[in-house]
Coordinates of C-alpha atoms in Angstrom, one line a residue:
M1 CA 25.6 1.2 14.2
E2 CA 25.9 4.3 12.1
H3 CA 28.3 2.5 9.8
D4 CA 25.9 -0.4 9.4
F5 CA 23.1 2.0 8.4
A6 CA 25.3 3.8 5.9
A7 CA 26.3 0.5 4.3
L8 CA 22.7 -0.6 4.1
S9 CA 21.7 2.7 2.6
I10 CA 24.4 2.5 -0.1
Y11 CA 23.4 -1.1 -0.8
V12 CA 19.7 -0.3 -1.1
H13 CA 20.2 2.7 -3.3
A14 CA 22.4 0.6 -5.6
I15 CA 19.6 -1.9 -5.9
I16 CA 17.1 0.9 -6.7
R17 CA 19.4 2.2 -9.5
E18 CA 19.7 -1.3 -11.0
L19 CA 15.9 -1.8 -10.8
R20 CA 15.3 1.4 -12.7
E21 CA 17.8 0.5 -15.4
V22 CA 16.0 -2.8 -16.1
G23 CA 12.7 -1.2 -16.6
G24 CA 11.2 -0.3 -13.3
E25 CA 10.7 -3.7 -11.7
G26 CA 10.3 -3.0 -8.0
I27 CA 9.2 0.6 -8.5
E28 CA 5.7 1.6 -7.4
I29 CA 4.1 4.7 -9.0
E30 CA 0.9 5.4 -7.2
R31 CA -1.5 8.2 -6.4
K32 CA -3.7 8.2 -3.3
Y33 CA -6.9 10.0 -2.6
L34 CA -8.9 10.7 0.5
L35 CA -12.6 9.8 0.2
R36 CA -15.6 11.1 2.2
K37 CA -17.3 7.7 2.1
L38 CA -17.2 4.4 0.3
P39 CA -18.5 4.8 -3.3
P40 CA -21.7 2.8 -3.8
E41 CA -20.2 1.3 -7.0
V42 CA -17.9 -1.0 -4.9
K43 CA -20.8 -3.2 -3.8
H44 CA -20.3 -5.5 -6.8
A45 CA -16.5 -5.2 -7.0
P46 CA -14.1 -8.0 -6.1
V47 CA -13.2 -7.6 -2.4
A48 CA -10.4 -8.8 -0.1
E49 CA -10.0 -8.6 3.6
I50 CA -6.4 -7.4 4.5
E51 CA -4.5 -7.6 7.7
Q52 CA -1.1 -6.0 7.6
G53 CA 1.6 -5.3 10.2
Y54 CA 4.9 -3.4 10.1
L55 CA 8.2 -4.6 11.4
P56 CA 10.3 -2.2 13.4
G57 CA 12.2 0.3 11.2
K58 CA 12.2 3.8 10.0
T59 CA 13.9 4.1 6.6
L60 CA 13.3 0.7 5.2
I61 CA 9.7 -0.3 5.8
E62 CA 8.9 -4.0 5.9
R63 CA 5.3 -5.2 5.9
L64 CA 3.6 -8.5 6.5
R65 CA 0.2 -8.9 4.8
R66 CA -2.5 -11.6 4.9
V67 CA -5.0 -11.2 2.1
K68 CA -8.3 -13.2 2.3
T69 CA -10.6 -13.4 -0.7
S70 CA -13.7 -15.7 -1.1
D71 CA -11.5 -18.5 -2.4
S72 CA -7.9 -18.0 -1.1
V73 CA -5.6 -16.7 1.5
T74 CA -2.3 -15.2 0.5
Y75 CA 0.7 -14.2 2.6
L76 CA 3.1 -11.5 1.5
R77 CA 6.3 -9.8 2.7
T78 CA 6.9 -6.3 1.2
V79 CA 9.8 -3.9 1.6
K80 CA 9.2 -0.2 0.7
L81 CA 11.5 2.7 0.6
G82 CA 10.6 6.3 0.1
I83 CA 7.5 8.4 0.2
G84 CA 5.5 10.2 -2.5
L85 CA 4.5 9.3 -6.0
V86 CA 7.4 7.0 -6.9
R87 CA 8.8 4.5 -4.4
T88 CA 10.7 1.3 -4.3
E89 CA 8.6 -1.7 -3.5
I90 CA 9.8 -5.3 -3.5
E91 CA 7.2 -7.9 -2.7
E92 CA 7.3 -11.7 -2.3
T93 CA 5.0 -14.4 -1.3
A94 CA 5.5 -15.8 2.2
T95 CA 4.5 -19.1 3.7
P96 CA 1.9 -19.2 6.4
A97 CA 4.6 -20.4 8.8
V98 CA 6.8 -17.4 8.1
F99 CA 3.8 -15.0 8.5
K100 CA 2.9 -16.6 11.8
A101 CA 6.5 -16.5 13.1
M102 CA 7.0 -12.9 12.2
W103 CA 3.5 -11.5 13.0
S104 CA 4.2 -11.0 16.7
L105 CA 7.0 -8.5 15.7
T106 CA 4.3 -6.2 14.3
K107 CA 2.4 -5.8 17.5
G108 CA 1.3 -2.1 17.9
K109 CA 1.9 -1.4 14.1
R110 CA -1.1 -3.1 12.5
L111 CA -4.2 -2.3 10.5
R112 CA -7.2 -4.0 8.9
K113 CA -9.0 -3.0 5.8
R114 CA -11.3 -4.2 3.1
R115 CA -10.1 -3.6 -0.4
Y116 CA -12.3 -3.3 -3.4
R117 CA -10.9 -3.3 -7.0
L118 CA -12.7 -1.5 -9.8
A119 CA -11.5 -1.2 -13.4
D120 CA -12.1 2.1 -15.1
A121 CA -10.6 3.6 -18.3
G122 CA -7.7 1.1 -18.5
H123 CA -6.7 1.5 -14.8
V124 CA -7.6 -0.4 -11.7
W125 CA -8.7 1.6 -8.7
E126 CA -8.2 0.1 -5.3
I127 CA -10.6 1.5 -2.7
D128 CA -9.6 0.7 0.9
E129 CA -12.2 0.8 3.6
F130 CA -10.4 0.7 7.0
L131 CA -12.0 -1.6 9.5
D132 CA -10.3 -0.2 12.6
R133 CA -11.2 3.5 12.0
K134 CA -13.5 5.7 9.9
L135 CA -11.3 6.2 6.8
V136 CA -11.6 5.4 3.1
L137 CA -8.7 5.9 0.6
A138 CA -8.5 5.3 -3.1
E139 CA -5.3 4.3 -4.9
I140 CA -4.3 4.0 -8.5
E141 CA -1.0 2.5 -9.8
L142 CA 0.5 4.2 -12.8
I143 CA 3.0 3.2 -15.5
S144 CA 4.8 6.6 -15.4
A145 CA 5.0 9.5 -12.9
R146 CA 4.0 11.7 -15.9
D147 CA 0.7 9.8 -16.4
D148 CA -2.4 11.9 -16.1
V149 CA -5.1 10.6 -13.8
A150 CA -8.7 11.1 -14.9
I151 CA -10.9 10.8 -11.8
P152 CA -14.0 8.8 -12.8
D153 CA -17.4 10.4 -12.0
W154 CA -18.3 7.6 -9.5
L155 CA -15.1 8.4 -7.5
A156 CA -15.3 12.2 -7.9
R157 CA -18.7 12.2 -6.0
C158 CA -16.8 10.9 -2.9
L159 CA -13.5 12.6 -3.3
V160 CA -12.1 15.0 -0.7
R161 CA -8.6 15.5 -2.1
E162 CA -5.4 13.9 -3.3
V163 CA -3.1 12.8 -0.4
T164 CA -0.2 11.3 -2.3
G165 CA 3.0 11.8 -0.3
E166 CA 1.2 13.0 2.8
I167 CA 2.9 11.0 5.6
E168 CA -0.2 10.8 7.7
Y169 CA -2.0 8.8 5.0
L170 CA 0.8 6.2 4.5
N171 CA -0.3 2.8 5.8
H172 CA 2.8 2.5 7.9
T173 CA 1.8 5.7 9.7
L174 CA -1.8 4.6 10.0
A175 CA -0.8 1.3 11.6
R176 CA -1.4 1.1 15.4

């Protein structure tokens, strides 16, 4: 078993190196912020209802996600590795049949949230209102880990603090 994990770890890290060499495909650079409440500005923003569940695993995190908007339903499988500002993320579309077949494996590791997307100063802010608890988080994806983040006034009014890299605010940890 230990040998299998070591082989998997070597394999995954080789993939990460290759992805970085070809320009960052599969790399997520994201900052996350804890909010006191949902900003009023989200009322007119595009919104999606998200259900996501996590398959068993500790190092390599696999997520199933169903995203419902007013005009579509999308199913996704995502693999993430690492914590903090820069992580590996590989995502692909899944069929409804694959989602249905695998969803039972996520029992006890699920969450539901409503995601609002707001554009501001060349970035898109994603504001997640969790539907299964009192929690609001904001995320912004960046091009580089060196990018400065200017917190817009509408967000600053609700901001508690940055929580990037804090394990208790990772969706995988929040799932129950």
